Tab-separated table of C-alpha atoms in Angstrom:
chain	number	residue	atom	x	y	z
A	1	MET	CA	74.244	133.185	40.517
A	2	GLY	CA	74.897	134.173	37.260
A	3	ASN	CA	74.774	137.587	38.558
A	4	ARG	CA	77.719	136.752	41.132
A	5	LYS	CA	79.926	135.121	38.118
A	6	ARG	CA	79.540	138.381	35.969
A	7	ILE	CA	80.543	140.735	38.641
A	8	PHE	CA	83.961	138.877	39.699
A	9	ASP	CA	84.400	137.855	36.023
A	10	VAL	CA	84.337	142.209	35.288
A	11	LEU	CA	86.392	142.708	38.541
A	12	ARG	CA	88.808	140.215	37.856
A	13	THR	CA	88.846	141.906	33.900
A	14	ILE	CA	89.771	145.311	35.643
A	15	ASN	CA	92.728	143.827	37.699
A	16	ALA	CA	94.048	142.485	34.609
A	17	ALA	CA	93.880	145.483	32.588
A	18	SER	CA	95.274	147.417	35.552
A	19	CYS	CA	98.234	149.633	35.392
A	20	GLN	CA	101.170	147.085	36.269
A	21	CYS	CA	103.569	149.733	37.166
A	22	PRO	CA	105.408	149.608	41.243
A	23	ALA	CA	103.419	152.247	41.817
A	24	HIS	CA	100.160	152.337	41.522
A	25	SER	CA	99.683	148.324	41.868
A	26	TYR	CA	100.696	144.937	43.448
A	27	ARG	CA	101.784	142.328	41.056
A	28	GLY	CA	99.336	139.332	41.814
A	29	ASN	CA	96.357	137.636	40.734
A	30	PHE	CA	92.470	139.143	42.440
A	31	GLN	CA	91.476	136.117	44.141
A	32	VAL	CA	88.045	135.658	44.514
A	33	PRO	CA	87.430	134.176	48.586
A	34	ASN	CA	84.439	131.643	49.028
A	35	ALA	CA	83.290	129.349	51.562
A	36	ALA	CA	86.690	127.775	52.455
A	37	PRO	CA	89.886	129.280	50.495
A	38	LEU	CA	92.890	127.170	50.064
A	39	LYS	CA	95.066	130.529	49.837
A	40	ASP	CA	94.956	133.963	51.682
A	41	TYR	CA	92.767	136.593	49.936
A	42	ALA	CA	93.500	139.294	52.576
A	43	PHE	CA	96.674	141.285	54.491
A	44	GLU	CA	97.296	143.478	58.178
A	45	ILE	CA	99.303	145.377	58.873
A	46	LYS	CA	100.031	146.209	62.479
A	47	CYS	CA	102.694	148.029	64.132
A	48	PRO	CA	102.607	150.000	66.700
A	49	ASN	CA	102.952	154.534	67.694
A	50	LEU	CA	106.230	155.137	66.597
A	51	ARG	CA	107.422	158.003	67.215
A	52	CYS	CA	110.832	160.134	65.792
A	53	GLY	CA	112.842	162.774	66.759
A	54	ILE	CA	116.188	164.218	67.700
A	55	GLY	CA	116.100	164.001	71.676
A	56	VAL	CA	112.299	162.410	71.849
A	57	THR	CA	113.367	159.699	74.535
A	58	ARG	CA	112.556	162.653	76.668
A	59	GLU	CA	109.237	161.929	76.854
A	60	VAL	CA	109.354	158.898	77.821
A	61	GLY	CA	108.652	159.037	81.393
A	62	GLN	CA	105.449	161.429	80.293
A	63	ASP	CA	104.697	158.843	78.136
A	64	LEU	CA	104.457	156.083	80.901
A	65	VAL	CA	102.529	158.916	83.144
A	66	ASN	CA	99.536	158.730	80.984
A	67	MET	CA	99.525	154.769	80.944
A	68	LYS	CA	98.935	155.165	84.673
A	69	ALA	CA	102.056	153.064	85.010
A	70	LYS	CA	103.670	152.447	88.913
A	71	ASN	CA	105.997	150.315	89.054
A	72	VAL	CA	108.197	150.486	85.709
A	73	CYS	CA	110.833	147.514	84.337
A	74	VAL	CA	113.734	148.952	82.701
A	75	MET	CA	115.522	146.736	80.552
A	76	THR	CA	119.382	147.198	79.433
A	77	ASP	CA	122.643	145.473	78.535
A	78	PRO	CA	126.129	145.658	79.892
A	79	ASN	CA	127.335	148.557	77.604
A	80	VAL	CA	124.101	150.755	76.962
A	81	VAL	CA	123.646	150.749	80.636
A	82	LYS	CA	126.239	153.297	80.647
A	83	LEU	CA	125.416	154.892	77.660
A	84	PRO	CA	123.545	158.299	77.127
A	85	PRO	CA	119.998	156.817	75.755
A	86	LEU	CA	119.998	154.635	79.207
A	87	LYS	CA	120.580	157.738	80.850
A	88	THR	CA	118.149	159.952	78.836
A	89	THR	CA	115.435	157.844	79.672
A	90	LEU	CA	115.637	157.443	83.905
A	91	GLU	CA	116.262	161.022	84.321
A	92	SER	CA	112.504	161.167	82.313
A	93	LEU	CA	111.589	158.667	84.529
A	94	THR	CA	112.659	160.331	87.810
A	95	LYS	CA	112.030	163.543	86.249
A	96	ASN	CA	108.014	162.266	86.523
A	97	GLY	CA	107.907	160.577	89.871
A	98	ILE	CA	107.825	156.643	87.819
A	99	LYS	CA	109.119	154.101	90.079
A	100	TYR	CA	111.330	151.839	88.450
A	101	LYS	CA	114.357	148.733	87.981
A	102	VAL	CA	116.435	148.193	86.075
A	103	PHE	CA	117.827	144.978	84.800
A	104	ASP	CA	121.262	145.143	82.793
A	105	LYS	CA	121.905	141.822	82.467
A	106	VAL	CA	120.746	141.223	78.612
A	107	GLN	CA	122.765	139.275	76.406
A	108	VAL	CA	124.156	140.101	73.246
A	109	GLU	CA	122.715	137.868	71.165
A	110	PRO	CA	120.164	136.431	73.878
A	111	THR	CA	119.626	133.012	74.330
A	112	ASP	CA	117.116	130.380	76.435
A	113	THR	CA	119.113	131.484	79.282
A	114	SER	CA	119.599	134.513	78.996
A	115	PHE	CA	115.709	134.661	78.173
A	116	LYS	CA	114.968	132.669	81.723
A	117	GLU	CA	116.951	135.352	83.633
A	118	ALA	CA	115.136	137.677	82.710
A	119	ILE	CA	111.646	136.187	82.677
A	120	SER	CA	112.760	135.148	86.291
A	121	PHE	CA	113.124	138.791	86.744
A	122	ALA	CA	110.104	140.431	85.871
A	123	LYS	CA	108.437	137.569	87.511
A	124	ALA	CA	109.344	138.869	90.650
A	125	ASN	CA	109.200	142.198	91.193
A	126	ASN	CA	105.122	142.127	89.343
A	127	PHE	CA	105.839	145.139	87.414
A	128	ASP	CA	102.606	146.566	85.517
A	129	SER	CA	105.023	147.775	82.608
A	130	PHE	CA	108.355	147.463	81.147
A	131	VAL	CA	110.817	149.660	78.726
A	132	ALA	CA	113.809	148.479	76.787
A	133	VAL	CA	116.996	150.418	75.836
A	134	GLY	CA	119.273	149.235	73.652
A	135	GLY	CA	118.983	146.552	70.360
A	136	GLY	CA	117.329	144.804	69.194
A	137	SER	CA	118.579	141.903	72.069
A	138	VAL	CA	116.911	144.052	74.387
A	139	ILE	CA	113.812	144.877	72.688
A	140	ASP	CA	113.229	140.585	72.111
A	141	THR	CA	114.257	139.655	75.580
A	142	LEU	CA	111.783	142.138	76.858
A	143	LYS	CA	109.061	141.200	74.875
A	144	ALA	CA	109.760	137.415	76.607
A	145	ALA	CA	109.833	139.019	79.639
A	146	ASN	CA	107.038	140.346	79.564
A	147	LEU	CA	105.357	137.584	78.108
A	148	TYR	CA	106.367	134.755	80.910
A	149	SER	CA	105.601	137.535	83.640
A	150	CYS	CA	101.857	137.822	82.672
A	151	ASP	CA	101.497	133.506	82.339
A	152	PRO	CA	103.860	132.934	84.936
A	153	THR	CA	102.533	129.016	85.338
A	154	ALA	CA	103.597	128.463	81.214
A	155	ASP	CA	106.026	125.967	80.752
A	156	PHE	CA	109.288	128.266	78.025
A	157	LEU	CA	108.628	125.883	74.941
A	158	ASP	CA	104.905	126.066	75.071
A	159	TYR	CA	105.122	130.111	73.732
A	160	VAL	CA	108.522	129.171	71.196
A	161	ASN	CA	107.610	128.821	67.356
A	162	ALA	CA	106.613	125.226	66.041
A	163	PRO	CA	108.672	122.848	65.381
A	164	ILE	CA	110.989	123.666	68.753
A	165	GLY	CA	108.001	124.549	71.027
A	166	LYS	CA	104.693	124.249	70.902
A	167	GLY	CA	103.713	127.843	69.120
A	168	LYS	CA	100.902	128.605	71.346
A	169	ALA	CA	99.030	131.469	70.127
A	170	VAL	CA	99.325	134.199	73.184
A	171	LYS	CA	95.956	134.390	74.824
A	172	VAL	CA	96.982	136.793	77.918
A	173	LYS	CA	96.580	140.368	78.258
A	174	VAL	CA	100.582	141.216	78.581
A	175	LYS	CA	101.285	144.480	79.975
A	176	PRO	CA	101.794	147.949	78.435
A	177	MET	CA	105.459	147.961	76.254
A	178	ILE	CA	107.548	151.021	75.197
A	179	ALA	CA	110.788	150.228	73.118
A	180	ILE	CA	113.724	152.578	72.470
A	181	PRO	CA	115.909	151.259	69.851
A	182	THR	CA	119.888	152.151	70.179
A	183	THR	CA	120.557	150.514	66.858
A	184	SER	CA	119.867	151.345	63.841
A	185	GLY	CA	118.863	147.536	61.759
A	186	ALA	CA	116.840	144.956	63.772
A	187	GLY	CA	113.835	147.029	63.134
A	188	SER	CA	112.398	144.545	66.714
A	189	GLU	CA	110.181	148.060	67.770
A	190	THR	CA	107.888	147.877	65.418
A	191	THR	CA	107.712	143.785	65.088
A	192	GLY	CA	105.735	140.836	67.404
A	193	VAL	CA	108.790	138.934	67.274
A	194	SER	CA	111.600	137.965	69.796
A	195	VAL	CA	113.875	135.509	68.595
A	196	PHE	CA	117.431	133.798	70.726
A	197	ASP	CA	119.520	130.858	70.456
A	198	TYR	CA	118.183	127.575	71.750
A	199	LYS	CA	121.378	126.046	73.405
A	200	PRO	CA	119.695	123.230	73.447
A	201	LEU	CA	119.595	122.230	69.673
A	202	GLN	CA	122.675	124.772	68.566
A	203	VAL	CA	119.900	127.060	66.639
A	204	LYS	CA	117.769	130.227	66.976
A	205	THR	CA	114.210	130.239	66.939
A	206	GLY	CA	111.740	132.965	68.473
A	207	ILE	CA	108.315	133.370	69.980
A	208	SER	CA	105.995	135.432	66.977
A	209	HIS	CA	102.845	136.812	68.112
A	210	TYR	CA	101.168	140.552	67.134
A	211	ALA	CA	100.612	140.744	71.408
A	212	LEU	CA	104.400	140.900	71.540
A	213	LYS	CA	104.292	144.603	69.454
A	214	PRO	CA	105.380	147.259	71.067
A	215	THR	CA	102.391	149.486	72.391
A	216	LEU	CA	105.114	152.839	71.705
A	217	ALA	CA	108.768	152.996	69.724
A	218	ILE	CA	110.566	155.538	70.886
A	219	VAL	CA	113.225	155.984	67.307
A	220	ASP	CA	115.447	159.032	69.092
A	221	PRO	CA	118.268	159.303	66.426
A	222	LEU	CA	120.562	160.873	68.970
A	223	HIS	CA	121.090	157.002	70.314
A	224	THR	CA	122.469	156.522	66.744
A	225	LEU	CA	125.796	158.275	67.668
A	226	THR	CA	126.825	155.624	69.910
A	227	MET	CA	127.180	152.582	67.837
A	228	PRO	CA	130.337	151.459	67.375
A	229	GLU	CA	131.913	150.842	62.930
A	230	LYS	CA	131.501	147.514	63.385
A	231	VAL	CA	127.630	147.683	64.747
A	232	THR	CA	126.091	150.206	62.255
A	233	ASN	CA	127.854	147.855	59.703
A	234	TYR	CA	126.306	144.743	61.007
A	235	CYS	CA	122.842	146.295	61.782
A	236	GLY	CA	122.175	148.327	58.336
A	237	PHE	CA	122.914	144.422	56.734
A	238	ASP	CA	120.306	143.403	58.778
A	239	ILE	CA	117.870	146.732	57.252
A	240	LEU	CA	119.285	145.520	53.928
A	241	CYS	CA	117.847	141.771	54.200
A	242	HIS	CA	114.262	143.218	56.046
A	243	ALA	CA	113.675	145.007	53.081
A	244	LEU	CA	114.621	142.513	50.481
A	245	GLU	CA	113.216	139.053	51.927
A	246	SER	CA	109.922	141.113	53.078
A	247	PHE	CA	109.940	142.606	49.044
A	248	THR	CA	110.397	139.090	47.453
A	249	ALA	CA	108.928	137.184	50.300
A	250	ILE	CA	105.920	134.954	48.395
A	251	PRO	CA	102.610	137.316	47.472
A	252	TYR	CA	100.150	137.680	50.287
A	253	ASN	CA	97.334	135.337	48.291
A	254	GLU	CA	100.293	133.455	47.114
A	255	ARG	CA	100.525	132.143	50.859
A	256	GLY	CA	98.180	129.390	52.461
A	257	PRO	CA	96.209	127.853	53.938
A	258	ALA	CA	93.750	130.881	54.690
A	259	PRO	CA	92.710	131.287	57.975
A	260	SER	CA	89.545	129.948	59.424
A	261	ASN	CA	89.615	133.144	62.189
A	262	PRO	CA	91.323	136.365	60.972
A	263	ALA	CA	92.691	136.439	64.725
A	264	LEU	CA	94.650	133.583	63.834
A	265	ARG	CA	96.467	135.015	60.420
A	266	PRO	CA	100.054	134.835	60.784
A	267	SER	CA	102.083	137.507	61.447
A	268	TYR	CA	104.321	137.085	58.237
A	269	GLN	CA	101.602	137.453	55.482
A	270	GLY	CA	103.633	137.283	52.355
A	271	SER	CA	104.656	140.572	50.608
A	272	ASN	CA	101.601	143.092	49.704
A	273	PRO	CA	100.994	146.554	48.439
A	274	ILE	CA	101.904	148.414	51.899
A	275	SER	CA	105.151	145.908	53.355
A	276	ASP	CA	106.400	146.771	50.066
A	277	VAL	CA	106.517	150.841	50.414
A	278	TRP	CA	108.168	150.269	54.126
A	279	ALA	CA	110.999	148.582	51.444
A	280	ARG	CA	111.298	150.230	48.604
A	281	PHE	CA	111.663	153.538	51.395
A	282	ALA	CA	114.569	151.212	53.088
A	283	LEU	CA	116.393	150.287	49.764
A	284	GLN	CA	116.556	154.082	48.422
A	285	THR	CA	117.750	155.104	52.439
A	286	ILE	CA	120.501	152.404	52.158
A	287	LYS	CA	121.832	153.685	48.652
A	288	LYS	CA	121.894	157.116	49.846
A	289	TYR	CA	123.135	156.899	54.196
A	290	PHE	CA	124.811	153.468	54.993
A	291	SER	CA	128.384	153.779	53.242
A	292	ARG	CA	128.428	157.413	55.667
A	293	ALA	CA	126.648	156.097	58.812
A	294	VAL	CA	129.081	153.356	58.843
A	295	PHE	CA	132.184	155.762	57.771
A	296	ASN	CA	130.770	158.576	59.081
A	297	PRO	CA	129.823	158.117	62.308
A	298	ASP	CA	129.236	161.951	63.513
A	299	ASP	CA	127.267	162.321	60.963
A	300	LEU	CA	124.215	162.511	62.377
A	301	GLU	CA	122.296	163.000	59.501
A	302	ALA	CA	123.422	159.707	57.835
A	303	ARG	CA	122.825	158.414	61.032
A	304	SER	CA	119.397	159.255	61.748
A	305	ASN	CA	117.995	158.077	58.143
A	306	MET	CA	119.590	155.156	58.741
A	307	HIS	CA	117.410	154.964	62.105
A	308	LEU	CA	114.726	155.541	60.024
A	309	ALA	CA	115.089	152.778	57.778
A	310	SER	CA	115.799	150.375	60.624
A	311	SER	CA	111.566	151.228	61.823
A	312	MET	CA	110.528	150.972	58.611
A	313	ALA	CA	111.906	147.643	57.020
A	314	GLY	CA	110.659	146.635	60.753
A	315	VAL	CA	107.312	147.589	59.791
A	316	GLY	CA	107.791	146.018	56.149
A	317	PHE	CA	109.211	142.923	57.548
A	318	GLY	CA	106.918	142.525	60.156
A	319	ASN	CA	103.559	141.788	58.259
A	320	ALA	CA	105.414	140.219	55.013
A	321	GLY	CA	107.818	138.349	57.146
A	322	VAL	CA	111.197	137.599	55.906
A	323	HIS	CA	112.782	133.893	54.336
A	324	LEU	CA	115.743	132.021	53.475
A	325	CYS	CA	118.583	134.571	54.378
A	326	HIS	CA	117.442	134.321	58.094
A	327	GLY	CA	116.059	131.160	57.448
A	328	LEU	CA	119.814	130.279	57.356
A	329	ALA	CA	121.072	132.372	59.527
A	330	TYR	CA	119.976	130.988	62.659
A	331	PRO	CA	122.385	128.320	62.049
A	332	ILE	CA	125.250	130.211	60.788
A	333	ALA	CA	125.175	131.987	64.002
A	334	GLY	CA	123.710	129.241	66.412
A	335	LYS	CA	126.632	126.750	65.007
A	336	VAL	CA	129.519	129.590	65.918
A	337	ASN	CA	133.077	127.791	67.065
A	338	SER	CA	135.341	130.037	67.464
A	339	PHE	CA	134.645	133.581	65.584
A	340	LYS	CA	134.595	136.367	67.068
A	341	PRO	CA	134.055	140.302	65.624
A	342	GLU	CA	136.685	143.365	65.713
A	343	ASN	CA	135.076	144.675	68.479
A	344	GLU	CA	134.855	144.300	72.337
A	345	VAL	CA	130.857	145.340	72.103
A	346	TYR	CA	129.991	141.367	71.107
A	347	GLY	CA	132.295	140.905	74.268
A	348	VAL	CA	134.920	137.702	74.870
A	349	LYS	CA	133.114	134.740	73.761
A	350	PRO	CA	132.536	133.387	70.086
A	351	ILE	CA	129.920	135.142	68.300
A	352	ILE	CA	127.895	135.110	64.840
A	353	PRO	CA	126.486	138.782	65.099
A	354	HIS	CA	122.520	138.402	63.408
A	355	GLY	CA	123.619	140.770	60.720
A	356	LEU	CA	126.579	139.796	59.189
A	357	SER	CA	125.108	135.921	59.303
A	358	VAL	CA	121.500	137.168	57.542
A	359	VAL	CA	124.389	138.802	54.781
A	360	MET	CA	126.138	135.752	54.525
A	361	THR	CA	124.410	133.708	52.315
A	362	ALA	CA	122.035	136.373	50.579
A	363	PRO	CA	123.569	136.645	46.953
A	364	ALA	CA	122.897	133.373	46.938
A	365	VAL	CA	119.957	133.495	48.193
A	366	PHE	CA	118.645	135.435	45.308
A	367	ARG	CA	120.193	134.513	42.479
A	368	PHE	CA	117.766	131.521	44.045
A	369	THR	CA	114.944	133.462	43.751
A	370	ALA	CA	115.227	135.715	41.282
A	371	PRO	CA	112.995	132.935	38.577
A	372	SER	CA	109.994	133.680	41.048
A	373	ASP	CA	109.541	137.213	39.976
A	374	PRO	CA	112.836	138.167	37.978
A	375	ASP	CA	110.784	141.946	37.686
A	376	LYS	CA	111.255	142.850	41.671
A	377	HIS	CA	114.235	141.079	42.363
A	378	LEU	CA	115.640	143.984	39.292
A	379	GLU	CA	113.695	147.028	41.053
A	380	ALA	CA	115.741	145.725	44.286
A	381	ALA	CA	118.981	146.266	42.331
A	382	SER	CA	117.546	149.307	40.837
A	383	LEU	CA	116.716	151.247	44.341
A	384	LEU	CA	120.612	150.117	45.665
A	385	GLY	CA	121.445	151.799	42.581
A	386	PHE	CA	122.562	149.351	40.237
A	387	ASP	CA	121.992	150.878	36.424
A	388	ILE	CA	118.983	148.278	35.084
A	389	THR	CA	118.556	149.636	31.443
A	390	ARG	CA	118.902	147.016	29.234
A	391	VAL	CA	119.246	144.521	31.586
A	392	LYS	CA	117.234	141.002	30.907
A	393	GLN	CA	114.766	139.587	32.798
A	394	ALA	CA	117.402	135.960	33.064
A	395	ASP	CA	119.897	138.695	34.546
A	396	ALA	CA	118.092	139.595	37.407
A	397	GLY	CA	119.236	137.106	40.319
A	398	LYS	CA	123.009	137.354	39.241
A	399	VAL	CA	122.778	141.789	38.874
A	400	LEU	CA	121.287	141.820	42.613
A	401	ALA	CA	123.477	139.471	43.644
A	402	ASP	CA	126.217	141.754	42.550
A	403	THR	CA	124.854	143.801	43.970
A	404	ILE	CA	124.392	142.905	46.687
A	405	ILE	CA	128.276	141.887	46.687
A	406	LYS	CA	129.450	145.257	45.878
A	407	TYR	CA	128.068	146.790	49.149
A	408	MET	CA	129.098	143.420	51.329
A	409	GLU	CA	133.064	144.890	49.202
A	410	THR	CA	132.738	148.468	50.014
A	411	MET	CA	131.842	147.969	54.010
A	412	LYS	CA	134.624	145.187	54.321
A	413	ILE	CA	131.928	142.235	55.091
A	414	GLU	CA	133.813	139.014	56.089
A	415	ASN	CA	134.482	136.779	52.596
A	416	GLY	CA	132.037	134.040	53.284
A	417	LEU	CA	130.951	131.485	55.467
A	418	LYS	CA	135.394	130.458	55.445
A	419	ALA	CA	135.662	133.383	57.225
A	420	LEU	CA	133.386	132.682	59.929
A	421	GLY	CA	135.331	129.758	60.861
A	422	TYR	CA	133.005	127.019	57.998
A	423	ASP	CA	133.928	125.199	55.501
A	424	THR	CA	132.177	122.364	53.149
A	425	GLU	CA	132.274	119.949	56.362
A	426	ASP	CA	129.658	121.817	57.768
A	427	ILE	CA	127.285	121.775	55.798
A	428	PRO	CA	125.285	118.890	56.800
A	429	SER	CA	124.830	120.354	59.887
A	430	LEU	CA	124.170	123.595	58.974
A	431	VAL	CA	121.530	122.616	56.689
A	432	LYS	CA	120.382	120.454	59.639
A	433	GLY	CA	120.404	123.692	61.173
A	434	ALA	CA	117.406	125.260	58.537
A	435	LEU	CA	115.493	122.448	58.517
A	436	PRO	CA	113.456	124.181	61.935
A	437	GLN	CA	113.083	127.427	60.662
A	438	LYS	CA	109.979	125.770	58.622
A	439	SER	CA	107.679	129.305	58.607
A	440	LEU	CA	110.713	131.106	57.306
A	441	LEU	CA	111.490	128.878	54.337
A	442	ALA	CA	107.634	128.660	53.723
A	443	MET	CA	107.988	132.577	53.128
A	444	SER	CA	110.442	131.700	49.797
A	445	ARG	CA	107.842	131.524	46.606
A	446	ILE	CA	110.043	129.027	45.226
A	447	LYS	CA	110.414	126.392	47.609
A	448	GLN	CA	113.844	124.322	48.798
A	449	SER	CA	115.021	121.108	48.551
A	450	GLU	CA	117.182	119.997	51.253
A	451	GLU	CA	119.744	119.648	48.537
A	452	ASP	CA	118.907	123.524	47.619
A	453	LEU	CA	119.852	124.615	51.127
A	454	ALA	CA	123.184	122.451	51.023
A	455	LYS	CA	123.955	124.201	47.710
A	456	LEU	CA	123.154	127.941	48.653
A	457	PHE	CA	125.295	127.029	52.074
A	458	GLU	CA	128.186	125.584	49.709
A	459	ASP	CA	127.796	129.149	47.030
A	460	SER	CA	128.319	131.597	50.363
A	461	LEU	CA	131.382	129.809	51.599
A	462	THR	CA	133.531	132.557	49.496
A	463	ILE	CA	131.900	135.050	48.381
A	464	TYR	CA	133.780	137.717	46.445
């Protein structure tokens, strides 16, 4: 026992004395696992196979042949069904002799109702594989349709995250899934998360399990050329928040409890050295290409790089997790009353696109979380282009918030929650809608009271 203790003491000493620069280390304390560790001591990186390249969609038919697919479900939405990405996909399936049926009724910002419609379609047709062609809404809908068609007797709330649903673990074998994203933001092609609006409670929630990760993600930059400016804009802020939140999430070795079985380790495990690499890449890419991608729709270089950044940030947050921006965004989007974006792609009903709802509270959130790790918040601001020379740690939150606000001003994002139709009297309802997002709120290194959440919403009513 004495030898074991000496070994652990040496390891702790090495950890404390090791290089602390971001390129060579992870700011966290060494933990020695014991028989019943209170905190986790390990992290996992799980993601689908990604294939990236201009025109790579034409290979999807061959992929399905290689998977021995005989009856394929192709899911898309009423906008993408008219566009080249779906045409290219179906041409490849036809060329390779793949039998398929198309479901084109996926709803932008899907609901429990639209999920159930897609699930019914999947159950009725006995598919052996699934292909999504579209944005995060399409990919998330496909994941749910696949899961519930493989467990046809399951109640809809069985797999939905607690406390809204039962949070049941996925034990059935799901069918192969191929995701072909046509927007740059959600990163859903890399994650095991499926998000939707649960209308009975007017909040967003989701289903989270490794089994929902697509088998293959085909990342084809050509598809980004069909994205309207507003879609590119809002989706870009989703990438921004994915990267910032995963980068500043609670470290994996501070999150607990440790699982009794490695199979029970959650999808969102906390920030770690590998997820940080993806977050840094995404933030650097945003600095260089975000504005170009929004305001120059034919700039294939810019849109290609933002498309890749979306997947990279997806790998990062799909394993590390997101925290307050997303937790607060769900009631913002779920309780929408009258706001309609200036683009017909979102339809005629009131809707707050996901990326817009997420960035609304970002300045307030990172002012709040900065004391948990000022260095990381300053590094994030630097990666986004802010000169942090001579900046004090005490100013980290303000610096990162101001950096985000600068991006919002440049991209002409709506000026706070008031611009989305909310006001002071709506804050209690928004807080009530955020409280069920326990798994997301817990990913913040700083715990929050209801008063803290109310203050974050209040500080987000007007941003600049």
